Coordinates of C-alpha atoms and ligand atoms in Angstrom, one line a residue:
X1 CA -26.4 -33.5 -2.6
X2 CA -26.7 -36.7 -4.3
X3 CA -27.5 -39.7 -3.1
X4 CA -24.3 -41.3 -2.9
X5 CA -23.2 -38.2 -0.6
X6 CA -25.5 -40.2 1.9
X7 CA -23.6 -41.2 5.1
X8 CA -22.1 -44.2 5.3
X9 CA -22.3 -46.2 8.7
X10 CA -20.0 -49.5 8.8
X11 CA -21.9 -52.4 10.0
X12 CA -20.9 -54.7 12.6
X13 CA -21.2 -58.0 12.0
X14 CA -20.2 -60.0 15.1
X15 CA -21.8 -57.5 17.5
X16 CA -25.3 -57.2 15.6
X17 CA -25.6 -61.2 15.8
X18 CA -24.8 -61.0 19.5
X19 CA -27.5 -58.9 20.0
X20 CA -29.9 -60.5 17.6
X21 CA -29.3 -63.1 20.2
X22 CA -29.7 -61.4 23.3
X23 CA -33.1 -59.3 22.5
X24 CA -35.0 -62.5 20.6
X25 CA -34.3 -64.6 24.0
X26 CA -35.3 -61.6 26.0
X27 CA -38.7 -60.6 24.1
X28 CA -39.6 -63.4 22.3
X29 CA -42.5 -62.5 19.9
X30 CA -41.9 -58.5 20.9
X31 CA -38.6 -58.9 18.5
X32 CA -39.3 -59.0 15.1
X33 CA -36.4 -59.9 12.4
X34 CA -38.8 -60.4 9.6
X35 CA -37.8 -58.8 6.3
X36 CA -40.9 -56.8 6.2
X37 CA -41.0 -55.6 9.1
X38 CA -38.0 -54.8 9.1
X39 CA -38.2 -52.7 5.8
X40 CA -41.5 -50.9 7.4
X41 CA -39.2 -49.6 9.9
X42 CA -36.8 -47.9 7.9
X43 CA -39.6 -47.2 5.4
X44 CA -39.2 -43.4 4.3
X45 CA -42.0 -41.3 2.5
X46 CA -39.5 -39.8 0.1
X47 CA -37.1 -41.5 -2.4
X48 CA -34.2 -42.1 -0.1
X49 CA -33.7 -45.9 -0.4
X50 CA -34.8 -48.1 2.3
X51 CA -31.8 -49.3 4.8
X52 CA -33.7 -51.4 7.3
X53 CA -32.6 -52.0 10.7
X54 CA -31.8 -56.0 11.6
X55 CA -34.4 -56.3 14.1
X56 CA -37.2 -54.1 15.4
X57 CA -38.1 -54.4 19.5
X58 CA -41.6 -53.4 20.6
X59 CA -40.6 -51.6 24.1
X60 CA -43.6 -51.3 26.4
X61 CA -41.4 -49.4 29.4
X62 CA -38.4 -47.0 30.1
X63 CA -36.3 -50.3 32.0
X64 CA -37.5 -52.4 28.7
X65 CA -35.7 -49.3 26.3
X66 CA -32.8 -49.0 29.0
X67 CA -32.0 -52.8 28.1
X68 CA -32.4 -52.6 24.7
X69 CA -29.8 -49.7 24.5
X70 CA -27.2 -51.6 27.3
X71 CA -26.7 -54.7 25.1
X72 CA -26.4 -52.3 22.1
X73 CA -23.8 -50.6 23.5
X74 CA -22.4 -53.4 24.9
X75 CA -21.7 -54.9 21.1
X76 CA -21.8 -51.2 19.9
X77 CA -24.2 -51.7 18.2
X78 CA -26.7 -48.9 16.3
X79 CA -30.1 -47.8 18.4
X80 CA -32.9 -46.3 16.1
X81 CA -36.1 -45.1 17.7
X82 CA -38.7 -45.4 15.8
X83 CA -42.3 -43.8 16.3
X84 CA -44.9 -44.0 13.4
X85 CA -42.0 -43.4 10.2
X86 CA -43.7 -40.4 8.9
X87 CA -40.4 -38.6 8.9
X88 CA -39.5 -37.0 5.5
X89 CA -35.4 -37.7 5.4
X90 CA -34.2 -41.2 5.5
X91 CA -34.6 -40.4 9.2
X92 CA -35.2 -44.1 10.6
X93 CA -33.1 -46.0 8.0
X94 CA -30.5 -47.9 9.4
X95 CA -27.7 -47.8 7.2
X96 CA -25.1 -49.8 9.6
X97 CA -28.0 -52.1 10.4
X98 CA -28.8 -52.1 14.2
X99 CA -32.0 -52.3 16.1
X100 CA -35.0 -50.4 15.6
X101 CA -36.7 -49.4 18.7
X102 CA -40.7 -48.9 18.0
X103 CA -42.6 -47.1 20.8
X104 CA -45.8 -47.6 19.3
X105 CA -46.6 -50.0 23.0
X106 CA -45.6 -47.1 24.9
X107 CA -48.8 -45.5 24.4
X108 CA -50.4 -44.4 27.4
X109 CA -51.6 -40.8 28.7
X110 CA -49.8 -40.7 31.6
X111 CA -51.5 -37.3 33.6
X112 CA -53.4 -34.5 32.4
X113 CA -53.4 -31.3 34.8
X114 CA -55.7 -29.1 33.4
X115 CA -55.0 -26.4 36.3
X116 CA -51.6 -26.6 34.7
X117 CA -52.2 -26.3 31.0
X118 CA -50.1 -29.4 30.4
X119 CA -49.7 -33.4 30.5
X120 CA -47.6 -35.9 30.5
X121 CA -47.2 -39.0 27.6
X122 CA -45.5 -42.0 26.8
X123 CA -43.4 -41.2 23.3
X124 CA -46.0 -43.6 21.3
X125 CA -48.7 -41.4 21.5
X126 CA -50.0 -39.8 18.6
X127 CA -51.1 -36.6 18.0
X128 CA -55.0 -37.5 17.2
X129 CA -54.6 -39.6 20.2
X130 CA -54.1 -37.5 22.8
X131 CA -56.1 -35.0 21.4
X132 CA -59.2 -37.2 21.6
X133 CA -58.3 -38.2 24.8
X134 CA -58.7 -34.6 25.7
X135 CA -61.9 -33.6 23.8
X136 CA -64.1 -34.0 27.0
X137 CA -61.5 -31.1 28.9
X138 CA -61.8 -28.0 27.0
X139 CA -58.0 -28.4 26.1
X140 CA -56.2 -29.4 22.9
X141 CA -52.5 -30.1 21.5
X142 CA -51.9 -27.9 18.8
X143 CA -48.8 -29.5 17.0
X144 CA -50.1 -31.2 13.9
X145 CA -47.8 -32.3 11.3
X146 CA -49.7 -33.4 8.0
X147 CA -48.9 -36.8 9.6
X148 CA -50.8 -38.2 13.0
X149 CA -47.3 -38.8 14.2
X150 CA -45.9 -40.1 17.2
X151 CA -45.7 -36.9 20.2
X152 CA -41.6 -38.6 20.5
X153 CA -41.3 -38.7 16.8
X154 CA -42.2 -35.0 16.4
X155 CA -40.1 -34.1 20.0
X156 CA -37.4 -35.6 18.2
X157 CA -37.2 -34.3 15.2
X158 CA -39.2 -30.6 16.5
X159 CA -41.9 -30.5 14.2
X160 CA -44.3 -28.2 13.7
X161 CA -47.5 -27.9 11.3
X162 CA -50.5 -25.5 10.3
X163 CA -50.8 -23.8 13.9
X164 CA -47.4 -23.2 14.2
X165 CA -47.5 -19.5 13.6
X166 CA -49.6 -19.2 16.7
X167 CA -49.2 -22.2 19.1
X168 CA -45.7 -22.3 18.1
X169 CA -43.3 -26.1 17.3
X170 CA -42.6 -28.5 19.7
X171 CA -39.6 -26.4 20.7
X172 CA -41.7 -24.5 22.3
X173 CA -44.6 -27.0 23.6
X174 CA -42.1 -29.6 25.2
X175 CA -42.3 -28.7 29.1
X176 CA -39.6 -31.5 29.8
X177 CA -39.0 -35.3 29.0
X178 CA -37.4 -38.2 29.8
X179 CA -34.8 -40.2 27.7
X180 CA -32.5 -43.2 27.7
X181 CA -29.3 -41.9 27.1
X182 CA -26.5 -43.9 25.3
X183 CA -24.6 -45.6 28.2
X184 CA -28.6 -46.5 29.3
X185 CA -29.1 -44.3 31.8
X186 CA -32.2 -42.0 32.1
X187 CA -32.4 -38.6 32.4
X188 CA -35.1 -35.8 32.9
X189 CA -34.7 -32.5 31.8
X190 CA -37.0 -30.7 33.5
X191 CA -39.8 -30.5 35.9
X192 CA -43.0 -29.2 35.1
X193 CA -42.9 -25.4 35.7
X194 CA -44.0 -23.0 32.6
X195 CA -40.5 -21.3 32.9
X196 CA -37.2 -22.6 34.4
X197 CA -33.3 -21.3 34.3
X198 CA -32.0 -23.8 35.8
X199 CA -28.9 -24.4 33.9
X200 CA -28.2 -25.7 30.5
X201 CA -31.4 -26.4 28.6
X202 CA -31.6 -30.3 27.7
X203 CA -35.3 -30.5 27.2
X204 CA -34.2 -28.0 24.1
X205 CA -30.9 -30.1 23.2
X206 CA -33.5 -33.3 22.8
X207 CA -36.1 -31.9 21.1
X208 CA -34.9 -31.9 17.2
X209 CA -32.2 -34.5 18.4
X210 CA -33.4 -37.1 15.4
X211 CA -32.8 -39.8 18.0
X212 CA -29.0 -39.4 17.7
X213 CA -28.9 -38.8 21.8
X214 CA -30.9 -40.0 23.5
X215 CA -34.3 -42.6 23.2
X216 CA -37.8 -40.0 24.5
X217 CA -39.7 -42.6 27.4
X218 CA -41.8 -39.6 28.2
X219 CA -43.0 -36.3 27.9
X220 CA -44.3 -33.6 29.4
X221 CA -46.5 -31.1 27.3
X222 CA -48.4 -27.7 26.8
X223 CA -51.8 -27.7 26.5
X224 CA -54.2 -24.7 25.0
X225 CA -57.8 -23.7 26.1
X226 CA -59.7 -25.1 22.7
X227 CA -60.3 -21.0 21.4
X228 CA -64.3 -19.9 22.4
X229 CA -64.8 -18.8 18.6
X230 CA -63.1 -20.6 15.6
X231 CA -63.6 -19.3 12.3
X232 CA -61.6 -20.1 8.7
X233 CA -61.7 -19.8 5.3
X234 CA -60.5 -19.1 1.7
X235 CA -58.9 -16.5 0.0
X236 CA -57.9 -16.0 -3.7
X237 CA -55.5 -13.8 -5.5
X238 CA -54.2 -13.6 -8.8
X239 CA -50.6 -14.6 -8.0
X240 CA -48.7 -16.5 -5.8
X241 CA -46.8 -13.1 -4.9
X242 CA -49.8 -11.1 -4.1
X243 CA -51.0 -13.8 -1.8
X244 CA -47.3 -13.8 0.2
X245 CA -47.2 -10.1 0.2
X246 CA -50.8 -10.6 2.3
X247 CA -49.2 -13.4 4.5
X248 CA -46.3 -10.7 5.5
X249 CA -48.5 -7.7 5.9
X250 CA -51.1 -9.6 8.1
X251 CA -48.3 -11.0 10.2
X252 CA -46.5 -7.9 10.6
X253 CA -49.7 -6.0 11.7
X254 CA -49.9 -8.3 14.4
X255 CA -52.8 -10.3 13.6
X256 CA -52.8 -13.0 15.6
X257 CA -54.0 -15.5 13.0
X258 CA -54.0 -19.1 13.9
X259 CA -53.3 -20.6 10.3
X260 CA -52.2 -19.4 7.2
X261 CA -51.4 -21.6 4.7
X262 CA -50.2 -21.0 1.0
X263 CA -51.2 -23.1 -1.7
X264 CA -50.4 -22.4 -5.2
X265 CA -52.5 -23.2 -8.3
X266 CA -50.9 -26.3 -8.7
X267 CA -51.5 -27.4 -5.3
X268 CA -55.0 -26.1 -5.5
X269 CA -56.1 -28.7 -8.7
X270 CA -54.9 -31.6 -7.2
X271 CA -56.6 -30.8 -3.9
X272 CA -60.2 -29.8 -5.6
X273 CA -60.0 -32.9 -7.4
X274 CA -58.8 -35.5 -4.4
X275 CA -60.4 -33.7 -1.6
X276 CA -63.5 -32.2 -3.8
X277 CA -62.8 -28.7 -3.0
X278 CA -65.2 -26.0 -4.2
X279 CA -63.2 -23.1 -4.9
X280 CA -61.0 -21.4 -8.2
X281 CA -57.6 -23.1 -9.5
X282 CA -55.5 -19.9 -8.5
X283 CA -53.4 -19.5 -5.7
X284 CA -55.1 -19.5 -2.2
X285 CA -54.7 -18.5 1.3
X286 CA -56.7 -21.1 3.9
X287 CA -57.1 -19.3 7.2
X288 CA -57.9 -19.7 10.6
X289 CA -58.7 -17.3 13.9
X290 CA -59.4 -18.3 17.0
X291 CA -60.3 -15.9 19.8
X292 CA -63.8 -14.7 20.7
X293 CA -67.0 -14.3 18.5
X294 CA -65.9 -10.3 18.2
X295 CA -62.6 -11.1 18.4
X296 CA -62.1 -13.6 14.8
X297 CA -65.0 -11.8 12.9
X298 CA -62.6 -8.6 13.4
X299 CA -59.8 -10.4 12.7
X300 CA -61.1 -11.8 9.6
X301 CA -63.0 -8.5 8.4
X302 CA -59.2 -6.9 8.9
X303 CA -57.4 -9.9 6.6
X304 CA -60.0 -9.5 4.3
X305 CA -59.0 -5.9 3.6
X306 CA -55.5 -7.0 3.7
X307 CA -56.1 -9.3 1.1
X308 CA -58.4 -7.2 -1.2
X309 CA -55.5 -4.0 -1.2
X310 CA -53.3 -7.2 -2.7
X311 CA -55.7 -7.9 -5.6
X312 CA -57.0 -10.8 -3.6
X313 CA -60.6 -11.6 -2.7
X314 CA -63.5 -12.4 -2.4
X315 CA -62.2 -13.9 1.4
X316 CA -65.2 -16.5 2.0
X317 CA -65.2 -17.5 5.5
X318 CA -67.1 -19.3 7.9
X319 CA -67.5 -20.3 11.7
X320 CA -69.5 -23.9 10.6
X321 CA -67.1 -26.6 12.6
X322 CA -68.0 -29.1 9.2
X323 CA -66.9 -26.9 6.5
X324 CA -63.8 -25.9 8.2
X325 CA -62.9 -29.5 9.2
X326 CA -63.2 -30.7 5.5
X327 CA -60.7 -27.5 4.3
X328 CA -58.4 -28.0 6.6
X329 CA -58.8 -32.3 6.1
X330 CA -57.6 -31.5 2.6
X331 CA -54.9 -29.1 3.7
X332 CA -53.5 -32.2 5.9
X333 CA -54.2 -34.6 2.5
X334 CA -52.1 -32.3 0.5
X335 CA -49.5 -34.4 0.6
X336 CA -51.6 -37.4 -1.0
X337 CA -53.2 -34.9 -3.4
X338 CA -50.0 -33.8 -4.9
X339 CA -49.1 -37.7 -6.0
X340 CA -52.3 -37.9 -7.7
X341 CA -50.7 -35.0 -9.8
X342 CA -48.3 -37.4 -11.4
X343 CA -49.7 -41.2 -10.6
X344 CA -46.6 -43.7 -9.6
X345 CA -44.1 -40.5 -9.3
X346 CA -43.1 -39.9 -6.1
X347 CA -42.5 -37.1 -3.8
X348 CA -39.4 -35.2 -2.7
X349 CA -40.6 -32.8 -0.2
X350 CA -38.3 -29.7 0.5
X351 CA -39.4 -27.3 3.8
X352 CA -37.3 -24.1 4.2
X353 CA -38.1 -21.3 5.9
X354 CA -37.5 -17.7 5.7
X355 CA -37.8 -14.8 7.7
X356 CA -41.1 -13.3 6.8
X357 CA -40.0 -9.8 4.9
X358 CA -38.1 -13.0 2.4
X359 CA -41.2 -14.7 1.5
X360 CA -42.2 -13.4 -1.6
X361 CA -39.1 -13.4 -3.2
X362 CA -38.0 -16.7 -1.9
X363 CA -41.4 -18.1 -2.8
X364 CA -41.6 -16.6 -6.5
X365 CA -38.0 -17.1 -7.3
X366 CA -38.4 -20.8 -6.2
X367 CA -41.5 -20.8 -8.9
X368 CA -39.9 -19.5 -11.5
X369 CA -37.3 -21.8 -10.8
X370 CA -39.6 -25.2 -11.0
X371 CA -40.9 -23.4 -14.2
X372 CA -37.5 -23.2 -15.8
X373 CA -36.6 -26.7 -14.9
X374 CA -39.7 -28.5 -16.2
X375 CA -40.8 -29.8 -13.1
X376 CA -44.2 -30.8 -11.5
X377 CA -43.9 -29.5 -8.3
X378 CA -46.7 -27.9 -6.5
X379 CA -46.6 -25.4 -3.2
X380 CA -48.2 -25.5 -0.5
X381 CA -46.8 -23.7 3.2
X382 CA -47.3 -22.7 6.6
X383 CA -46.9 -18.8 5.2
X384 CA -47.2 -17.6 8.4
X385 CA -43.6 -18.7 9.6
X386 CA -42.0 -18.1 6.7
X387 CA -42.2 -21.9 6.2
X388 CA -43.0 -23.0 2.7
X389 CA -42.8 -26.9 1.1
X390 CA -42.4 -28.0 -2.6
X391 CA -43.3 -31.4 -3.4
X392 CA -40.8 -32.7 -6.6
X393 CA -42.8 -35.3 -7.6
X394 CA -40.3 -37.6 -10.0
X395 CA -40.1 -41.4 -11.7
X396 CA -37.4 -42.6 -9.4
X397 CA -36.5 -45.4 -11.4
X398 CA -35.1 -42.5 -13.9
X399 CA -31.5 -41.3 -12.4
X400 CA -31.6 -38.0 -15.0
X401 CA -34.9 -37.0 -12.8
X402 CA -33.5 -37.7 -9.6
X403 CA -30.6 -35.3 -10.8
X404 CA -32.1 -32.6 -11.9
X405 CA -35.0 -32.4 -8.3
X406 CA -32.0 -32.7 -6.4
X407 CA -30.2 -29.8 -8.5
X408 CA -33.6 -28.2 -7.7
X409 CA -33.3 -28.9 -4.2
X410 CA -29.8 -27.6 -3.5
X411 CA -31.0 -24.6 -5.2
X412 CA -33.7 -23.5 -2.9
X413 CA -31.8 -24.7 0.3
X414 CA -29.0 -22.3 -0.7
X415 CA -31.8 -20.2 -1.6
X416 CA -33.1 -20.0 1.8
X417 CA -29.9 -19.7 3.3
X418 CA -28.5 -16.8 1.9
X419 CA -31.6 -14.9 2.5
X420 CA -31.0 -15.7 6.7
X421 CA -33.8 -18.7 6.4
X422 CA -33.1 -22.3 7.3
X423 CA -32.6 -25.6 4.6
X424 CA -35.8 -27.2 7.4
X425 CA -38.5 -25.3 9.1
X426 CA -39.6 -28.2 10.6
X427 CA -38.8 -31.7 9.1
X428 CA -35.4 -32.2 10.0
X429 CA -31.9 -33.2 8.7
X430 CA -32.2 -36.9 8.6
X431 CA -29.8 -38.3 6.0
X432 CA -31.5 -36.3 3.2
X433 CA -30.2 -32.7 4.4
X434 CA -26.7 -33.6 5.7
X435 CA -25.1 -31.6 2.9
X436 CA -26.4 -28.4 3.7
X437 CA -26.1 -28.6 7.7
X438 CA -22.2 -26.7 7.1
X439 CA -23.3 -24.3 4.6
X440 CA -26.5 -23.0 7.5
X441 CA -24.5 -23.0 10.4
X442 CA -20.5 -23.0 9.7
X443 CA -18.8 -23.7 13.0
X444 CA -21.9 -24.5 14.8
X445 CA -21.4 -28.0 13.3
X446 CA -18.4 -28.7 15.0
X447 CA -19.5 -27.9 18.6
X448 CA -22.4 -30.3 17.6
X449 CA -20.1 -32.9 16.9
X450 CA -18.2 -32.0 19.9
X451 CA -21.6 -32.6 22.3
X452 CA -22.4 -35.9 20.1
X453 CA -19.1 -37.3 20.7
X454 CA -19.5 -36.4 24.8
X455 CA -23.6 -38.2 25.0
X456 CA -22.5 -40.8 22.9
X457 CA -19.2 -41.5 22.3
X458 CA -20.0 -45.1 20.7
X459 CA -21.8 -43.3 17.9
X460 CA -24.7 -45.8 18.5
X461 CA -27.7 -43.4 18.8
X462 CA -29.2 -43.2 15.1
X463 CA -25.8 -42.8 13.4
X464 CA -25.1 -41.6 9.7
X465 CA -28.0 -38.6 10.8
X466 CA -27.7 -34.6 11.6
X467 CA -24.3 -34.4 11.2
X468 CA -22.0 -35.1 8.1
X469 CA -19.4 -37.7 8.3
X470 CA -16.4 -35.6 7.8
X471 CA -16.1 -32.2 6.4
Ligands
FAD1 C1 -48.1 -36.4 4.6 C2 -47.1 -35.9 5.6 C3 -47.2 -34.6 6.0 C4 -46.3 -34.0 6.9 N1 -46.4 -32.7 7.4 C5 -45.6 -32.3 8.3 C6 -45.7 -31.0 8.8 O1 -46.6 -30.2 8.4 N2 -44.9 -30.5 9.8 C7 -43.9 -31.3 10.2 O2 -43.1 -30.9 11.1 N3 -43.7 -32.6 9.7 C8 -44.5 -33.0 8.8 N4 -44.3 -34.3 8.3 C9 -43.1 -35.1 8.8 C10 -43.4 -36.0 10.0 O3 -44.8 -36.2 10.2 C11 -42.6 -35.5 11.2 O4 -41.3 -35.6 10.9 C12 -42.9 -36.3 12.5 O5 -42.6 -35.4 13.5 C13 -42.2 -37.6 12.7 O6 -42.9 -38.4 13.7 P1 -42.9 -40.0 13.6 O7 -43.6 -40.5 14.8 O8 -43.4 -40.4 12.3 O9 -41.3 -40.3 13.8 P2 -40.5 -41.3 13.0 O10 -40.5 -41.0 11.5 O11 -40.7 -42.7 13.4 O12 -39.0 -40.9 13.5 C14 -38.5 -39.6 13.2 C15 -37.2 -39.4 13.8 O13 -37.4 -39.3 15.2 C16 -36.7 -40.3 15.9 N5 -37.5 -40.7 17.0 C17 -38.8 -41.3 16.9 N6 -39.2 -41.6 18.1 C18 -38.3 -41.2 19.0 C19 -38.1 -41.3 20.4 N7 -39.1 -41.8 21.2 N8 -37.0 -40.8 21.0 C20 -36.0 -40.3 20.2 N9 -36.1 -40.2 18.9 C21 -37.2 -40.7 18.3 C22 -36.3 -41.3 14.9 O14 -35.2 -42.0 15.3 C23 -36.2 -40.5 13.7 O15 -34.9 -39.9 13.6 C24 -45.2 -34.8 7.4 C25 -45.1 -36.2 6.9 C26 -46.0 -36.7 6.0 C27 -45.9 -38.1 5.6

């Protein structure tokens, strides 16, 4: 997939200026046309070139959002939500132009039931925000993308992060919401029970939408008890393969481990030097248990053996709250770590996943693979899930390099695919994945495009993402 594969979205000219028009006379200073604003909102952390919107809109309410998306689709013209732009994929880039919609003002809690397990937010929320809100109610939100993304920018594009493999993604944590659908109308997919068949499941057809449905106002979501015992630590092994085959044997034994994260030697320099780690340049599993005192010192002393019949060991591990906060604050810097690998290169970040049993292989062919392509590309993944990201890091002013990470890339999505895994665990298609949506799921594609065209038959919704143009 190269990078002139990327969608293309005509613009239109006369209908964009009419609603320049109507949104600057409707919110004044809360619409922005500004050229760097403009670019920040179609900002993307990887090398896909910027395409910024033609104006961004600060929403504060649902009605505000339902406006914004009439007089689009009155001038048909493109509606991108936008929450904090951490997304990995050219997700918010507007390549027909068109409005941005940011939800950062749409930022309050709006109920916490702690009977219920579960509350209800405005899409602007972030992660850390609502989990600070909570701190005082014995409850946390588990999602946590490397990120402190928006709670609608991870609904939308179904992320997932470090507790994944026992909290599960926000497929599973999204009770119900409430979006702004193309023609402007609202809709809310579900109410708040834990369980519910009533009828086709559009909490589920939202969440992972990328925006190209429907605009998230609200959402209803899970909450966990924050775990009685906590403990963590770090393991070594002598190869990256000896520290998968521990990943698969402690998931398969049914351990219910609450992070298990892969990092690779690479991975493991740059994050002893940026986050001032303390332990060997080899590959490493960081873990995490939560249950009772008994309970995660059993778990642990049982992945410890795990990890010892793999060659790994000696598993250090703790239960002080400061040293596991500053392992797993360098986990979530990994990202930042990895550039310091290569200063002013940046970062192409891949995410498949695999079923389990396919980890190893997929994880030491992909290795070998990086090795005989000269790249500097370190590893680092949520093991547990089968989930595993490289980081390319490349000159992007040098096409030859651009070439040969995307020849990379193309290679471990097809990778992934022909061993049943997916060509995105968890950060989406975006513009940056469009090529391999097809080559995962065939036909499924089509009916895709079939429900697309039904919800939004204007292709306004976030177009030129998910799905490829023809083909
Ligand atoms: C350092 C780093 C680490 C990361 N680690 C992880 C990780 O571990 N796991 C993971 O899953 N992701 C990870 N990500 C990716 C990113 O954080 C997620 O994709 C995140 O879920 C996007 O949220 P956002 O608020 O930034 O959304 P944005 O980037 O603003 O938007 C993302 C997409 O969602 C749509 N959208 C946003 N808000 C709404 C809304 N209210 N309604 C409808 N559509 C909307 C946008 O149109 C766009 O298509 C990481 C990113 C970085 C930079």
């Amino acid at each position: 997939m190269a990078l002139s594969d990327l969608n293309p979205v005509e613009r239109n000219e006369e209908g964009i200026a009419a609603v320049l028009g109507i949104l600057k006379q409707r919110f004044g200073e809360r619409f922005q046309t500004g050229a760097a604003i403009r670019g920040q909102h179609a900002h993307t952390t990887t090398y896909i070139p910027t395409q910024a919107p033609d104006g961004v809109a600060f929403a504060e309410t649902t009605a505000e959002v339902q406006e914004i998306v009439r007089a689009c689709a009155a001038h048909r013209v493109p509606v991108i939500a936008f929450g904090v732009g951490s997304s990995l994929e050219g997700h918010t880039n507007a390549p027909g132009g068109g409005i941005s919609i940011d939800t950062s003002r749409m930022n309050r809690i709006l109920a916490v039931n702690p009977q219920d397990l579960d509350c209800t937010v405005e899409p602007g929320v972030t992660r850390e925000d609502l989990n600070r809100h909570l701190r005082d109610t014995g409850l946390f939100f588990p999602i946590d993308p490397g990120a402190n993304a928006s709670l609608g920018g991870m609904a939308a594009t179904r992320a997932s992060g470090t507790n994944a493999v026992r909290y599960g993604t926000m497929r599973e944590n999204v009770l119900s919401l409430t979006a702004v659908m193309a023609d402007g109308e609202t809709v809310t997919t579900g109410k708040r029970a834990k369980k519910s068949s009533a009828g086709y499941d559009l909490t589920r057809l939202l969440v992972g939408s990328e925006g190209t449905l429907g605009v998230i106002t609200s959402l209803t979501l899970r909450l966990q008890g924050i775990p009685q015992a906590i403990s963590g630590g770090v393991c070594p092994f002598p190869s990256l393969e000896a520290a998968c085959n521990t990943v698969i044997a402690t998931i398969q034994m049914g351990i219910p481990v609450a992070r298990i994260e892969l990092i690779n030697a690479l991975q493991m320099r740059a994050m002893k030097n940026y986050s001032k780690l303390d332990y060997p340049e080899s590959p490493c599993l960081f873990v995490e248990f939560h249950g009772s005192d008994a309970g995660v010192a059993e778990q642990a002393e049982t992945f410890g053996m795990i990890a010892e019949e793999n060659g790994g060991g000696p598993f250090l591990w703790t239960s002080v709250a400061e040293e596991r906060t500053k392992l797993w604050k360098a986990r979530h810097d990994a990202y930042w770590s990895s550039l310091t690998l290569r200063p002013g290169a940046k970062g192409l970040s891949t995410d498949v996943c695999v079923p389990i049993s396919r980890l190893a292989e997929c994880v030491t062919e992909t290795e070998a693979d990086i090795a005989e392509m000269g790249l500097v590309a370190p590893i680092v993944g949520h093991a547990g899930d089968g989930n595993f990201h490289v980081l390319v890091l490349m000159d992007v002013d040098n096409p030859a390099e651009i070439a040969l990470a995307e020849k990379f890339v193309a290679r471990l999505n097809m990778r992934a695919i022909a061993m049943e895994g997916t060509c995105t665990g968890e950060h989406g298609i975006g513009q940056g994945k469009v090529g391999f949506l097809r080559r995962e799921l065939g036909h499924g594609v089509d009916i895709m495009r079939m429900i697309k065209q039904a919800l939004d038959p204007l292709n306004i919704m976030n177009p030129g993402k998910i799905l490829p143009a023809a083909g």
